[in-house]
Structure formats: C-alpha cells, structure tokens
XYZ file of C-alpha atoms in Angstrom:
505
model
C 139.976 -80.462 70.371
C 136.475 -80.911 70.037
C 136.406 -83.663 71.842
C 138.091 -82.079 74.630
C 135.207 -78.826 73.877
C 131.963 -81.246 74.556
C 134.012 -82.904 77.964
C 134.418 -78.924 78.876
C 131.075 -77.936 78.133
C 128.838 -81.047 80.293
C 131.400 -80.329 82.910
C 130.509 -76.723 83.388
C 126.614 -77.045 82.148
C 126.058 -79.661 84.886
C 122.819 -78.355 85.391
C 121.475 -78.650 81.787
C 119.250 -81.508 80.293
C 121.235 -84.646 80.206
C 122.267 -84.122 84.642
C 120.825 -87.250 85.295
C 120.739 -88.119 88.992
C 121.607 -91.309 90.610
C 118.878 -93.534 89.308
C 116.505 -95.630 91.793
C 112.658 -96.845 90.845
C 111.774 -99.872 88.382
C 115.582 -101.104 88.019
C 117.189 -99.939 91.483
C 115.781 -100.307 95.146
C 113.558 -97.419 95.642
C 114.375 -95.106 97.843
C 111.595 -93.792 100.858
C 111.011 -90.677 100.353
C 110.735 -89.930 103.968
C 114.003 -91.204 104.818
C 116.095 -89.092 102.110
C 114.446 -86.215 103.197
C 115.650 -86.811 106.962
C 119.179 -88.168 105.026
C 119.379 -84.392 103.283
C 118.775 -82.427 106.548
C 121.388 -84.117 108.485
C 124.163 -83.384 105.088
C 122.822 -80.166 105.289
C 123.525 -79.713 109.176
C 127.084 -80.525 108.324
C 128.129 -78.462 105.091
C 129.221 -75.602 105.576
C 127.395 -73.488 103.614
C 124.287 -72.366 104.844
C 121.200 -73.401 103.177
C 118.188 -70.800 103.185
C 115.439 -74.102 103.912
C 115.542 -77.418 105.080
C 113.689 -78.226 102.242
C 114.338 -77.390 98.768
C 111.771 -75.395 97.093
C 113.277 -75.211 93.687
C 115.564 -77.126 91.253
C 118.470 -75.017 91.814
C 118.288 -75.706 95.768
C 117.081 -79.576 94.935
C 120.313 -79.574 92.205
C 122.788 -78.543 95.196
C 122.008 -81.431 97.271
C 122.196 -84.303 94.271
C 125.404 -85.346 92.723
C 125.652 -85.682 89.049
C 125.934 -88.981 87.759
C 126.599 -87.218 84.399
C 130.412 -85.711 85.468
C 132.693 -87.693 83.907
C 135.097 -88.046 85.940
C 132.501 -88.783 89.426
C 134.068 -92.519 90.003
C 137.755 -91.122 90.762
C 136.603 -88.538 92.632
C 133.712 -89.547 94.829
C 134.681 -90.399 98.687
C 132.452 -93.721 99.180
C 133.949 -94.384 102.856
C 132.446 -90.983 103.700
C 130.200 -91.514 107.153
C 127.148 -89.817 104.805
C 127.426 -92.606 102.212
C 127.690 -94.909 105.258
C 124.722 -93.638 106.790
C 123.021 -94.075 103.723
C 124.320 -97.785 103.018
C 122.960 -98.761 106.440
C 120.252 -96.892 107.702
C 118.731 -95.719 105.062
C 118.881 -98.794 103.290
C 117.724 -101.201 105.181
C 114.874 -99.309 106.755
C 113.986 -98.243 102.866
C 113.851 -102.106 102.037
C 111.575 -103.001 105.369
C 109.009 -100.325 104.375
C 108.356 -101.089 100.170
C 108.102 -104.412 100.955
C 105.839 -103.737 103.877
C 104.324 -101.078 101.271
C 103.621 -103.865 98.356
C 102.565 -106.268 100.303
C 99.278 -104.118 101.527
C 98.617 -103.281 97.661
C 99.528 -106.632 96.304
C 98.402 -109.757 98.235
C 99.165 -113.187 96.489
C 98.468 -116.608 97.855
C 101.839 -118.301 98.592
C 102.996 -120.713 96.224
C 104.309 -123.926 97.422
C 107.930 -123.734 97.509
C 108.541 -127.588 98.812
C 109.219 -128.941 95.625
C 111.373 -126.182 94.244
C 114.001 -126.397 96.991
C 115.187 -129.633 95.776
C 115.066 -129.353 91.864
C 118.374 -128.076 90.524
C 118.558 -125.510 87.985
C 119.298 -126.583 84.696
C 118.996 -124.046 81.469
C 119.197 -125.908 77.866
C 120.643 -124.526 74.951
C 118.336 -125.448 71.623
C 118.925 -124.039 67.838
C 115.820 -121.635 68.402
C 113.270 -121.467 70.557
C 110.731 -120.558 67.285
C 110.762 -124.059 66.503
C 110.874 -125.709 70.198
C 107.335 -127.441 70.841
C 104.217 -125.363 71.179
C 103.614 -127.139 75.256
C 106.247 -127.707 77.525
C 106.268 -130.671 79.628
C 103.890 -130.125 82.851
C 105.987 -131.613 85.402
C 108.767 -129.215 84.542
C 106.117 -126.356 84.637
C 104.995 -127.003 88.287
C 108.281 -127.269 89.425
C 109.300 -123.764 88.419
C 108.239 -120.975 90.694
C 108.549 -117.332 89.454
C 109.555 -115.226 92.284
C 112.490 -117.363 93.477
C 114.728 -118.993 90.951
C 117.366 -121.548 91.501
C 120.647 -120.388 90.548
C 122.380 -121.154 87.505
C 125.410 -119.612 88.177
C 127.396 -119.914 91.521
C 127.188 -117.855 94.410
C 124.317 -115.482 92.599
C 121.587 -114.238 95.303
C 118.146 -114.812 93.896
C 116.833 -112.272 91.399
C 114.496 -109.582 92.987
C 111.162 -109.012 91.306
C 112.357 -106.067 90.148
C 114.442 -107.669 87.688
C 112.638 -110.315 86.601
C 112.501 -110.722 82.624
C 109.900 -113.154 82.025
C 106.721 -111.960 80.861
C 103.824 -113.588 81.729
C 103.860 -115.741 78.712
C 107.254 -117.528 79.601
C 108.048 -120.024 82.077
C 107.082 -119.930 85.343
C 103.756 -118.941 84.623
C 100.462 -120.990 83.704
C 99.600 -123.133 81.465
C 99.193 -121.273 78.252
C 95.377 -120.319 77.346
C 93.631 -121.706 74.037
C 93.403 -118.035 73.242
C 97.236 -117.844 73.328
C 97.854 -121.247 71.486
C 95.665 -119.733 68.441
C 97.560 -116.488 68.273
C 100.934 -118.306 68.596
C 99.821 -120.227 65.654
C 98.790 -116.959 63.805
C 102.108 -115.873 64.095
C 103.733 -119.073 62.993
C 101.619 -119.047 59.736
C 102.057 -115.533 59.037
C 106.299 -116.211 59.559
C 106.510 -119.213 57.550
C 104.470 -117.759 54.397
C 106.333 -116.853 51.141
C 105.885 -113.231 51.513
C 105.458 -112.041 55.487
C 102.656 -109.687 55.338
C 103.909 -106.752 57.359
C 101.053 -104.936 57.800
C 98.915 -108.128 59.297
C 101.983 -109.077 61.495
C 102.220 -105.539 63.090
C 98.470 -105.956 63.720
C 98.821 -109.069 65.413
C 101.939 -107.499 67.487
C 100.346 -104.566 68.654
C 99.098 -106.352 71.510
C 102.277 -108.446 72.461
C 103.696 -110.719 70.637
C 104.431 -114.854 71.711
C 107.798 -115.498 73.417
C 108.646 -117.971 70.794
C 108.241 -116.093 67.837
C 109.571 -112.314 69.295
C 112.895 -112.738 67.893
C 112.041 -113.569 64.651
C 108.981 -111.114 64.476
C 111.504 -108.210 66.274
C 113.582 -108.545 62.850
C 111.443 -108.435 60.580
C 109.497 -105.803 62.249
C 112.428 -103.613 62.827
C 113.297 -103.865 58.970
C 116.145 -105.954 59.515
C 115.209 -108.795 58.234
C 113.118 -109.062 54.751
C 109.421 -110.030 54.386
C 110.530 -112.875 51.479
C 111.299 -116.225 53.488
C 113.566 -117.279 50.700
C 116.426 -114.137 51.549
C 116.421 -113.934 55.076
C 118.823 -116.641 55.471
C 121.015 -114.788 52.704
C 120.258 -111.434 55.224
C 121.583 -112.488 58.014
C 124.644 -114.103 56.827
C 125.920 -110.960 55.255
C 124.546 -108.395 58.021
C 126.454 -110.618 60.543
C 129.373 -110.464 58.312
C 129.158 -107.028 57.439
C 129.246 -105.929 61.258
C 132.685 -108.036 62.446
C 134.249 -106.232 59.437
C 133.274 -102.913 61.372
C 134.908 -105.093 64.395
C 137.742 -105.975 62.441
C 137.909 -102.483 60.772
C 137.325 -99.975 63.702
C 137.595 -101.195 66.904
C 141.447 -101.150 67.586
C 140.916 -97.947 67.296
C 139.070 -97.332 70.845
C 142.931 -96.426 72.377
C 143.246 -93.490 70.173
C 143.298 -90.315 71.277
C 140.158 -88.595 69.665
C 138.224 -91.811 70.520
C 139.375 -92.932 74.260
C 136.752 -90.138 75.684
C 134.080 -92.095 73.892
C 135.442 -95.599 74.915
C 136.142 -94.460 78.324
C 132.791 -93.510 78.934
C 131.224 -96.539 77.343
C 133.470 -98.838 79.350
C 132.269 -96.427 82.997
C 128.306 -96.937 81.885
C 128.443 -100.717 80.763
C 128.811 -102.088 84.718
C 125.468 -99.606 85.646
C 123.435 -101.219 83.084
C 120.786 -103.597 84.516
C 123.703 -103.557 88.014
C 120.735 -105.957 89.560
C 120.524 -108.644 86.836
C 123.436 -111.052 86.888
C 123.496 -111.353 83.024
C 124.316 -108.007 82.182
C 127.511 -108.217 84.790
C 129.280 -111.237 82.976
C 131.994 -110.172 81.874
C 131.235 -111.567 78.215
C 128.213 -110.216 77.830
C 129.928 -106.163 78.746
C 132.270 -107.136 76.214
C 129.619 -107.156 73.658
C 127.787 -104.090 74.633
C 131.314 -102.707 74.480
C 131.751 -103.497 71.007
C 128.545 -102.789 70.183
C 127.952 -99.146 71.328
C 131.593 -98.585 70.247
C 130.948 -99.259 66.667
C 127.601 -97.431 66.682
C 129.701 -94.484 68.273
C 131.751 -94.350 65.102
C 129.415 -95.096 62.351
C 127.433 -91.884 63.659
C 129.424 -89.292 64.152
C 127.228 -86.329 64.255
C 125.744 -87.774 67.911
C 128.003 -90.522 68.871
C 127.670 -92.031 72.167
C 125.504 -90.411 74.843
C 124.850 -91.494 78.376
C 121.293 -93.829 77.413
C 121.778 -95.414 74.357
C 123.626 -98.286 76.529
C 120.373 -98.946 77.740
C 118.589 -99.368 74.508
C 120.897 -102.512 73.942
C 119.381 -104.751 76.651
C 115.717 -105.420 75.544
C 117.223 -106.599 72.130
C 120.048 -108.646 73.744
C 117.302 -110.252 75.869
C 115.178 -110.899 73.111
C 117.682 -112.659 70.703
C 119.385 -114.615 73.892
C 116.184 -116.036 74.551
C 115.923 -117.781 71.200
C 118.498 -120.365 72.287
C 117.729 -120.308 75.594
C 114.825 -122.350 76.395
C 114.799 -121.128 80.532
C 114.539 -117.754 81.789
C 117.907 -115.769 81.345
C 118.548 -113.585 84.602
C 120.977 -115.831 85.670
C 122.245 -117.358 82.152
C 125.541 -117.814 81.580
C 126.894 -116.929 78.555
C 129.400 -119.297 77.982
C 127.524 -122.421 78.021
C 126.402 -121.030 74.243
C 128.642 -121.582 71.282
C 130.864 -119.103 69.733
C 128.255 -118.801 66.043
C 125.828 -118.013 68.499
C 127.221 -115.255 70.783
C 128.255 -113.937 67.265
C 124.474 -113.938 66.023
C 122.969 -112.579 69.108
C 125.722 -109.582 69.128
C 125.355 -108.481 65.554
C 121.232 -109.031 65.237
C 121.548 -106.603 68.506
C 123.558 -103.888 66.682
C 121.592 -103.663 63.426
C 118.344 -103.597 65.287
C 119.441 -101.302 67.956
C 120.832 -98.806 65.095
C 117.497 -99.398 63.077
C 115.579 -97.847 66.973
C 118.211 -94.617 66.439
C 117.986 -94.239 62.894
C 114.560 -93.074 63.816
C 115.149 -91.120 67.165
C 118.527 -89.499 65.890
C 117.485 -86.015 66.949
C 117.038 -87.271 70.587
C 121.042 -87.791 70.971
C 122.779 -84.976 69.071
C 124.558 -81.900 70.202
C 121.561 -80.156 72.727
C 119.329 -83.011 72.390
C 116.639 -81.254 70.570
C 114.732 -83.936 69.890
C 113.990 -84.974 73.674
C 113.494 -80.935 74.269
C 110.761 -81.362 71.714
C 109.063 -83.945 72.923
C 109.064 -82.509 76.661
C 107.630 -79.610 75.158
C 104.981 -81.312 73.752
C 104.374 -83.516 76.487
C 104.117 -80.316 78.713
C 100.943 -78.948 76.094
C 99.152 -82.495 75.846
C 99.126 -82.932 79.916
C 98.003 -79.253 80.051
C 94.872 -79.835 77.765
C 94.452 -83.369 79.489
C 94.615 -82.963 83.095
C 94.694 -79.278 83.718
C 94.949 -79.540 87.581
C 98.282 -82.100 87.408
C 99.593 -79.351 84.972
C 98.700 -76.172 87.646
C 100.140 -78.887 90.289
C 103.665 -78.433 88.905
C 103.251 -74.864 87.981
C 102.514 -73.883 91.773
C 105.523 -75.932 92.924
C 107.847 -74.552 90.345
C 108.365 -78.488 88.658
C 109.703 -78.163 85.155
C 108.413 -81.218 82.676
C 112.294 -81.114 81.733
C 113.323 -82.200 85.168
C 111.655 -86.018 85.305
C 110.650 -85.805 81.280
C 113.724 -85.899 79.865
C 114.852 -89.072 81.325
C 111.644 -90.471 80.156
C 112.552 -89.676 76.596
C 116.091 -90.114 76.546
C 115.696 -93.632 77.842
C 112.565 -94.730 76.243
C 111.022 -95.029 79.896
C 113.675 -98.044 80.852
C 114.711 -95.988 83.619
C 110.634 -96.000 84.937
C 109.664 -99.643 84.091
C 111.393 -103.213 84.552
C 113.059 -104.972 81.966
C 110.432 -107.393 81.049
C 107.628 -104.173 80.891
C 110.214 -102.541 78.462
C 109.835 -105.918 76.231
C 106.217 -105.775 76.077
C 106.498 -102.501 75.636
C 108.461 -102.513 72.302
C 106.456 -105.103 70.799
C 103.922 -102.291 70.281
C 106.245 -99.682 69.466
C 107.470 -101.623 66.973
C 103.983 -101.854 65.466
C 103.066 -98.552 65.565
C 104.281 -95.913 63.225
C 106.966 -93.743 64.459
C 106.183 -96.344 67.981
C 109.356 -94.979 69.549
C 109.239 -91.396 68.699
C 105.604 -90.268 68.338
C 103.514 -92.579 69.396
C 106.009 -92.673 73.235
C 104.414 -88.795 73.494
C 100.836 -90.382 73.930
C 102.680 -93.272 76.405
C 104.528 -90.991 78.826
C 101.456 -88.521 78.966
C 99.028 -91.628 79.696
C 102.109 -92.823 82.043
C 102.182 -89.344 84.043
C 98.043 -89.145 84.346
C 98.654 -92.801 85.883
C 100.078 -91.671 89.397
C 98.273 -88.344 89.269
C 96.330 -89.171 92.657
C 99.963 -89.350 93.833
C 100.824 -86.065 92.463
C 98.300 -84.416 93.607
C 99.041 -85.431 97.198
C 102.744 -84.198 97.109
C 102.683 -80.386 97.981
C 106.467 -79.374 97.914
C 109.501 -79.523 95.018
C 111.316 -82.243 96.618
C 108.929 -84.565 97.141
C 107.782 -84.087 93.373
C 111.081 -84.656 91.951
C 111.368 -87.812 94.634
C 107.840 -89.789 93.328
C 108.528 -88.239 89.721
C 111.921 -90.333 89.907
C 110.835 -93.669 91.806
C 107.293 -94.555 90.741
C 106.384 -97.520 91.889
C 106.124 -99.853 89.146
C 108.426 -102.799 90.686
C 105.511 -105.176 90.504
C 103.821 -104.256 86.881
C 103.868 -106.999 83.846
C 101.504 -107.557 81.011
C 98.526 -106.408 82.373
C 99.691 -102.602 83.462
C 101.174 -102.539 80.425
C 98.400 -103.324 78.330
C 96.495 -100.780 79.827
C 98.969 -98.183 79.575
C 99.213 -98.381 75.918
C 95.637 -98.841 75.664
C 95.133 -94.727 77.301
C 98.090 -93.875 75.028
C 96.087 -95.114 72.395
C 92.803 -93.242 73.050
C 94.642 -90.341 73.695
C 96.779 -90.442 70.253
C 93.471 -91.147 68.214
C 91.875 -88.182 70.067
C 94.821 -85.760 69.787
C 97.477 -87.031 67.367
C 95.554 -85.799 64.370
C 94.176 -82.514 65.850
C 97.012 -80.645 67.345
C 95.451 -77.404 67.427
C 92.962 -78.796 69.795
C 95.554 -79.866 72.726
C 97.409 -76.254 71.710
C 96.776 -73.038 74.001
C-alpha cells in the first residue's frame, strides 16, 4: 500500500521538486536554444488547446510544453514515431550539432594534433594488479602515440567517444608528459599511503587540490572512511567489507520480484540504461548488472528514503575511480570482461560502501519531500541574493524560481551540469572538505551560477532562462575550470560560511 501511495502521489504532483526534464548539457548533446524555441511553436500550432503566448512566460506555461522524465510509467506510453519526435531527431538535431561545434570552435581554438600515427596503432588496454604500484613514467613512445580527442576502439563497432564524455583528467594518458611539480606531489602521496599510520588530516590537505590518478583509489577509501588510516588492517578491511556486502547479495537480492519491492527494482532497472547513455562502459551489460545490484541493496538497507531518481548517478565517479586501478588505459571504451571475476567483485563492493558512506551524509536530500535539497535551494537563493544582487533581481523580474534549475544541481551533486571526468576532480575536494558534499556544494553551485552570469543577464524571457539554466556549456571544461571553480567557492565559504547573518536579509 504505501508503495502503491508514493507511485500515486509523483504521478499526480508531477509538477513538484523531483519533475526533472529530459536532461541535455555536460552529459547529452546540447540543445540550441533557438531551435527548441522554433521546435515548441510549431507543437504548439498543432495541439489543440490554445496557448495564451508563443512563448512561455512562466513555469506553469514552460511545464505544459516539457514531458516529465519523472512519470513512471513515460517509456510504455510515449509515441517515439510521432512526426514531432521526428522533426526533432532530424532537424533539430543535426542543425543543433553544426552550430555548438561551430560555437566551440570560435571560443576554443587548439592547434591540430597529428593524427598520422594514431590511425595505424591498435588499441590495446592492459589489465595490471593496481595501478598504485604501476611505474611513476610511462613509456614515451606509447605516450605520443595516444591522442586524446579520438580514441581507437577497444570494443567493436563503438563510434569514437565525444569530448563530452571523456574521463581522463588531465593527469592521465593522453596528455603530457607529467611536470616535476606533479612527480613530487605523486610522491607525497605515496609516502603519506605507505606510512604506519595515514595521517588524515595531511592527506586531505594534499587532496584538496586534486589528487594523482595513481593513488585516487586508494586515497578515495581512506578518505571516504572506508578504509582505516593503520596500513596493517586495511587488508583485513577490505576482505570482510567485500564479504559482508555479497552476503547482502546473497541475503536480499532475490527478493527484487516481490511485490512491495518490484516498484523499486523496476525503476532502478528503467534509470540504469540513461546513466552516462554516451559512454560505452556504462551500457555493457555487466557493468548495469552491478549498478543493479548495487542501488538495489542500498534501496533496502535504507528504508526511510530508498531509491530516488539520482542516486544512480552517484555510482559512476566511484565505479570509474576503482576500475581505473586495474586498468592501466583510459576506460570509456573498457570492456569489462577482459578483468577477472575477484576483481569485478572488488570494484562492485568498494563502490557500494563508498557510495553509501556519500549518502550517509546527504540522507536528508533523498527522503520523503526532499527537504534537504529544499534547504539548500533556499539557501542558495539568500547567498546569490547578498552576492550578485542584479542576477538575483534577474530571476525575480522573469518569475525564475532557484527550485526550477537548483534542485537538479543538488539532487545530483552537479553531474547533470559537468562531465564525468569534472565530477572526479570535483570529489577529490569534496572529499577533503568537511561536510564537501553537503555544505561546502552551497558555496560551489553559488560560485557555479555567478560563472555564466554575463549569460544570464543577456536572457530576458522564462524560457530562455530555464533553456541556458539547463544546458550550460561546460562540454569542454577539465582541471583548470575546475580548479577555479572551487577556488570562488572557497573565498566565498571563508567569507560567508561562518557569518550567516551577514548573507541574511
């Protein structure tokens, strides 16, 4: 019954918090915004009920003309063969794809790298024991022969990954030679890993500003308070956490085709495929196996929110993270089952007890109303008003609620807004900070929103708003945007954080 209840009520509160439409920016082709608007007027020509505007000049009116990716029960019902959704598929589409690249080529110009050499060097991943104790330099010839926008294929018949879903950071292959300045902090890490005692507090110093590829799983652990700071009973650790989570396998998962639980399987097994759709590793069907299992059993073990639409994504950065300690190549296009069974086993259980140490702290965010994420859109409203007063007056004259963009923002941890390998670099600091992923996100999303607000500002209706609000262009940030995003977080969590009376009306 109560089950059935919270089905009943997100079917008729489709317009509440937690109506997240269709998704496009960092991890989706981004739509022009010019081109839906045209796309909405022609629907609108054809429904038959009568809409007051062409364009919508407030949520309600914006609301009518999105469909809710949130309704349950939207794959069985949706017409895709429709001539709007083939409009969209074709026209749209294509002319969409001709004007952001045409669009990020004018901001971004890059000398060409040589692609002669590449086009005959097949691709070849190796599997090590850990890539914390491969060799600090990799051999040079295989470095030049790597380019990072276009990657030979691993698996067959995959297209070649976009840029929008690259992993790699700019520390990992494909990119150059690593600096002295790197090297030295590499070996920080590896001293402060191997001593007796880990000392926590000088490893979340040294992480705050990214941590080194070959050391991220092992610093992620310990970091996340998985793993213990005494080298001597992590091995110990592991073994039984890994044990301890197939006996949840053993002990609960059968029991996904019950009746009070097939809601909550059902809808884990719809959002699993829309996870990361453009990155082939998260479509093997392996690897949704294991993000199966894994939000399943989280599901159960925490009844009082179990699964909501978002927490699939919080998975990935962790998967990616402990795949790449046996994978010495990039892993877009990895597959799976070139690794042993021990280690698929390793890399699925380190990726449930880390992911459940994220929620243990950002509970609130996913129970019944979400009041946590309604808190911290709230707050976010009062910091951006006593920040940038005009952006803040900006939405107030257009009648844009914080909750309509914000809440994604929090409920996904910004993975919605950034690509996968930003969200990596991202978490290092999170996990260095103090409350990283609840408090100290506040001072990133406001620093994040100030960001584009020369973009805001030149927006002067609802729609298109809502339309930049949801597909910011960040399809070409790494390290470097992200290091300065955190930096303004920073600054503006060491001027605020401790004086909240100040940012209060």
């Amino acid at each position: 019954m109560a089950a059935e209840n919270s089905k009943q009520f997100w079917k008729r509160s489709a317009k509440l918090p937690g109506s997240i439409q269709p998704v496009y920016g960092a991890q989706h082709p981004p739509l022009d915004p010019r081109l839906t608007k045209n796309f909405i007027k022609e629907r609108s020509k054809v429904s038959t009920v009568p809409l007051k505007n062409k364009k919508a000049s407030s949520f309600h009116e914006f609301a009518r003309n999105t469909s809710d990716a949130w309704d349950i029960g939207d794959d069985e019902e949706e017409d895709f063969s429709s001539p709007a959704f083939q409009t969209l598929n074709s026209k749209v589409a294509l002319a969409t794809a001709a004007q952001v690249l045409e669009n990020h080529s004018k901001l971004r110009v890059k000398p060409e790298r040589s692609q002669s050499t590449t086009s005959d060097v097949p691709a070849s991943y190796k599997v090590m024991k850990s890539s914390s104790d491969a060799q600090l330099s990799r051999n040079s010839s295989d470095s030049c022969l790597r380019n990072p926008l276009h990657k030979q294929q691993s698996l067959p018949l995959r297209p070649v990954i976009p840029l929008v879903a690259r992993i790699s950071d700019q520390n990992a292959s494909g990119a150059p030679p690593m600096t002295v300045r790197e090297k030295t902090r590499l070996e920080k890490f590896r001293q402060l890993l191997s001593s007796h005692n880990t000392d926590l507090d000088e490893l979340r110093k040294c992480s705050w500003p990214g941590v080194p590829r070959e050391v991220r799983p092992v610093t992620w652990r310990l970091l996340s308070g998985y793993l213990p700071a005494n080298t001597e009973r992590r091995k110990l650790t592991l073994q039984r956490k890994r044990e301890e989570y197939f006996g949840f396998i053993e002990q609960y998962y059968d029991s996904r085709n019950e009746e009070h639980h097939q809601d909550t399987y059902r809808q884990i097994h719809i959002d699993i495929p829309r996870t990361n759709p453009l990155i082939p590793l998260f479509q093997q069907p392996l690897v949704q196996e294991i993000f199966e299992r894994i939000l399943f059993i989280w599901a159960i073990r925490h009844p009082a929110s179990g699964y909501v639409q978002g927490i699939n994504d919080l998975v990935t950065p962790f998967f990616v993270v402990f795949l790449s300690e046996y994978v010495e190549e990039d892993v877009e296009n990895f597959d799976v089952t070139n690794l042993s069974q021990d280690m698929l086993r390793s890399i699925e259980a380190d990726s449930f007890w880390c992911m459940s140490k994220l929620l243990d702290g950002i509970q609130d965010n996913y129970t019944f109303a979400q009041p946590g994420i309604q808190k911290k859109v709230k707050a976010l409203e009062e910091l951006v008003s006593r920040i940038d007063e005009q952006v803040h007056n900006h939405f107030r004259r257009y009648e844009v609620e914080y909750l309509q963009f914000a809440f994604r923002w929090m409920n996904n941890l910004l993975m919605r807004e950034l690509p996968l390998r930003c969200t990596i670099r991202l978490w290092d600091t999170y996990q260095s900070e103090p409350e990283g992923f609840s408090h100290f996100h506040l001072y990133v999303c406001a620093a994040f929103l100030i960001k584009w607000r020369k973009e805001i500002l030149d927006e002067e209706d609802f729609q298109g708003l809502l339309m930049l609000l949801q597909n910011l262009p960040t399809i070409h940030w790494g390290n470097e945007e992200i290091g300065l995003l955190l930096a303004e977080a920073y600054r503006l969590k060491y001027m605020f954080a401790d004086a909240p009376n100040h940012y209060r009306r």
